[in-house]
mmCIF file of C-alpha atoms in Angstrom:
data_model
loop_
_atom_site.group_PDB
_atom_site.id
_atom_site.type_symbol
_atom_site.label_atom_id
_atom_site.label_comp_id
_atom_site.label_asym_id
_atom_site.label_seq_id
_atom_site.Cartn_x
_atom_site.Cartn_y
_atom_site.Cartn_z
ATOM 1 C CA MET A 164 168.883 -143.786 155.002
ATOM 2 C CA PRO A 165 170.556 -141.763 157.540
ATOM 3 C CA TYR A 166 173.496 -139.688 156.549
ATOM 4 C CA ASP A 167 174.639 -138.318 159.956
ATOM 5 C CA ARG A 168 176.189 -139.677 162.903
ATOM 6 C CA THR A 169 175.003 -137.945 166.175
ATOM 7 C CA VAL A 170 176.026 -137.640 169.636
ATOM 8 C CA LYS A 171 174.907 -135.618 172.725
ATOM 9 C CA PRO A 172 177.562 -134.973 174.826
ATOM 10 C CA THR A 173 177.780 -133.056 178.436
ATOM 11 C CA GLY A 174 179.270 -129.618 178.752
ATOM 12 C CA THR A 175 178.493 -126.100 177.240
ATOM 13 C CA PHE A 176 178.293 -125.215 173.659
ATOM 14 C CA GLU A 177 181.889 -123.772 173.642
ATOM 15 C CA GLU A 178 183.373 -126.836 175.923
ATOM 16 C CA THR A 179 182.006 -128.824 173.239
ATOM 17 C CA VAL A 180 183.498 -127.132 170.478
ATOM 18 C CA GLU A 181 187.127 -127.476 172.083
ATOM 19 C CA ALA A 182 186.603 -131.065 172.397
ATOM 20 C CA VAL A 183 185.150 -131.730 169.035
ATOM 21 C CA ARG A 184 188.439 -129.954 167.611
ATOM 22 C CA ARG A 185 190.627 -132.266 169.911
ATOM 23 C CA ALA A 186 188.957 -135.123 169.021
ATOM 24 C CA LEU A 187 189.013 -134.388 165.115
ATOM 25 C CA ALA A 188 192.827 -133.900 165.530
ATOM 26 C CA ASP A 189 193.552 -137.016 167.402
ATOM 27 C CA GLN A 190 192.056 -138.573 164.405
ATOM 28 C CA GLY A 191 193.905 -136.769 162.065
ATOM 29 C CA PHE A 192 191.451 -134.428 160.986
ATOM 30 C CA GLY A 193 192.523 -130.685 160.388
ATOM 31 C CA ILE A 194 189.742 -128.140 159.940
ATOM 32 C CA LEU A 195 189.691 -126.383 156.588
ATOM 33 C CA THR A 196 186.513 -124.468 156.930
ATOM 34 C CA GLU A 197 184.633 -123.040 159.881
ATOM 35 C CA ILE A 198 181.202 -121.456 159.500
ATOM 36 C CA ASP A 199 179.371 -119.718 162.652
ATOM 37 C CA VAL A 200 175.934 -120.088 161.019
ATOM 38 C CA GLN A 201 174.515 -117.766 163.959
ATOM 39 C CA ALA A 202 176.497 -115.023 163.665
ATOM 40 C CA THR A 203 176.302 -115.159 159.811
ATOM 41 C CA LEU A 204 172.365 -115.081 160.073
ATOM 42 C CA LYS A 205 172.559 -112.494 162.462
ATOM 43 C CA ALA A 206 174.642 -110.171 160.327
ATOM 44 C CA LYS A 207 173.241 -110.794 157.026
ATOM 45 C CA LEU A 208 169.651 -111.189 158.028
ATOM 46 C CA ASP A 209 169.280 -109.960 161.404
ATOM 47 C CA HIS A 210 167.991 -113.339 162.308
ATOM 48 C CA ASP A 211 168.347 -114.738 165.582
ATOM 49 C CA MET A 212 169.094 -118.328 166.354
ATOM 50 C CA GLU A 213 170.731 -121.068 168.551
ATOM 51 C CA PRO A 214 174.471 -121.530 168.300
ATOM 52 C CA TYR A 215 175.347 -123.514 165.257
ATOM 53 C CA LEU A 216 178.804 -124.100 163.930
ATOM 54 C CA ILE A 217 179.810 -125.901 160.781
ATOM 55 C CA LEU A 218 183.433 -127.281 161.148
ATOM 56 C CA GLY A 219 184.635 -128.669 157.538
ATOM 57 C CA ALA A 220 186.996 -131.568 158.722
ATOM 58 C CA CYS A 221 189.525 -132.979 156.290
ATOM 59 C CA ASN A 222 192.380 -135.915 156.680
ATOM 60 C CA PRO A 223 194.440 -135.095 153.821
ATOM 61 C CA PRO A 224 195.551 -138.915 153.273
ATOM 62 C CA LEU A 225 192.008 -139.991 153.057
ATOM 63 C CA ALA A 226 190.762 -136.888 150.737
ATOM 64 C CA ARG A 227 193.838 -137.659 148.370
ATOM 65 C CA GLN A 228 192.772 -141.538 148.350
ATOM 66 C CA ALA A 229 188.909 -140.454 147.632
ATOM 67 C CA LEU A 230 190.219 -137.606 144.947
ATOM 68 C CA ASP A 231 192.402 -140.379 143.221
ATOM 69 C CA THR A 232 189.199 -142.608 143.243
ATOM 70 C CA ASP A 233 186.957 -139.980 141.745
ATOM 71 C CA ARG A 234 187.714 -136.435 141.087
ATOM 72 C CA SER A 235 184.029 -135.400 141.418
ATOM 73 C CA VAL A 236 183.846 -136.414 144.955
ATOM 74 C CA GLY A 237 185.389 -133.011 146.083
ATOM 75 C CA LEU A 238 181.973 -131.888 145.636
ATOM 76 C CA LEU A 239 181.301 -133.882 149.082
ATOM 77 C CA LEU A 240 184.526 -132.831 150.461
ATOM 78 C CA PRO A 241 185.397 -131.876 153.587
ATOM 79 C CA CYS A 242 183.567 -133.948 156.165
ATOM 80 C CA ASN A 243 181.343 -131.565 157.834
ATOM 81 C CA VAL A 244 180.624 -131.798 161.561
ATOM 82 C CA VAL A 245 177.912 -129.807 163.019
ATOM 83 C CA ILE A 246 177.740 -128.534 166.880
ATOM 84 C CA ARG A 247 174.573 -126.871 167.839
ATOM 85 C CA ALA A 248 172.805 -126.064 170.884
ATOM 86 C CA ASP A 249 169.262 -127.591 171.018
ATOM 87 C CA GLY A 250 167.632 -126.053 174.352
ATOM 88 C CA ASP A 251 170.208 -126.961 177.007
ATOM 89 C CA GLN A 252 171.653 -129.484 175.237
ATOM 90 C CA VAL A 253 174.409 -129.576 172.473
ATOM 91 C CA ILE A 254 174.294 -131.943 169.711
ATOM 92 C CA VAL A 255 177.279 -132.883 167.438
ATOM 93 C CA GLN A 256 176.539 -134.348 164.289
ATOM 94 C CA ALA A 257 179.120 -135.622 161.432
ATOM 95 C CA ILE A 258 178.526 -136.740 158.020
ATOM 96 C CA ASP A 259 178.297 -140.304 157.542
ATOM 97 C CA PRO A 260 181.100 -140.711 154.887
ATOM 98 C CA ALA A 261 179.082 -143.831 153.327
ATOM 99 C CA THR A 262 177.171 -141.037 151.949
ATOM 100 C CA MET A 263 180.096 -140.324 149.355
ATOM 101 C CA VAL A 264 179.561 -144.293 148.211
ATOM 102 C CA THR A 265 175.738 -144.154 148.109
ATOM 103 C CA LEU A 266 176.070 -140.691 146.290
ATOM 104 C CA THR A 267 178.984 -141.530 143.711
ATOM 105 C CA GLY A 268 177.977 -144.890 143.184
ATOM 106 C CA VAL A 269 181.691 -145.475 142.932
ATOM 107 C CA ASP A 270 182.119 -148.951 144.819
ATOM 108 C CA ALA A 271 186.082 -148.184 145.202
ATOM 109 C CA MET A 272 185.424 -145.404 147.492
ATOM 110 C CA ALA A 273 183.777 -147.878 150.138
ATOM 111 C CA PRO A 274 187.257 -148.235 151.733
ATOM 112 C CA VAL A 275 188.114 -144.767 152.097
ATOM 113 C CA ALA A 276 184.680 -144.012 153.453
ATOM 114 C CA ASP A 277 185.269 -146.729 155.868
ATOM 115 C CA GLU A 278 188.107 -145.617 157.198
ATOM 116 C CA ALA A 279 186.897 -142.038 157.373
ATOM 117 C CA ALA A 280 183.701 -143.474 159.314
ATOM 118 C CA ARG A 281 186.112 -145.136 161.638
ATOM 119 C CA ARG A 282 187.689 -142.183 162.430
ATOM 120 C CA LEU A 283 184.814 -139.686 162.529
ATOM 121 C CA GLU A 284 183.073 -142.319 165.153
ATOM 122 C CA ALA A 285 186.208 -142.474 167.068
ATOM 123 C CA ALA A 286 186.230 -138.713 167.663
ATOM 124 C CA LEU A 287 182.464 -138.659 168.325
ATOM 125 C CA VAL A 288 182.866 -141.288 170.966
ATOM 126 C CA ALA A 289 185.706 -139.469 172.399
ATOM 127 C CA VAL A 290 183.364 -136.405 172.574
ATOM 128 C CA ALA A 291 180.554 -138.233 173.902
ATOM 129 C CA GLU A 292 182.545 -140.136 176.702
ATOM 130 C CA GLY A 293 184.837 -137.452 177.728
ATOM 131 C CA GLY A 294 182.077 -135.008 177.795
ATOM 132 C CA THR A 295 184.182 -131.644 177.608
#
């Protein structure tokens, strides 16, 4: 089962990061965490790699609904969005919230996952169509 939603927008890595931030905000997501994997691996391991950023996106009303349904779902929050370089292309990937339902086995989580998926998909479409 695929666990991601992926788009390949035009533009530079930096432009795409800003476009993703705007698109997520437009869908009610804030960024709780930000991990610059490239910088971290360079600093900790002296390892060089392509630009790779993980944004931990959270829509508070949806997070509350999910947590009210199953407190353990916090293990799967926030919704991670990855922006990474792949040669001359930039790839944006978001977790498919249906994963929450599949992994937890809690059917009552489906409406929350569906709404989160709708919002993440709208953000990805905006990034892909708008370029940067």
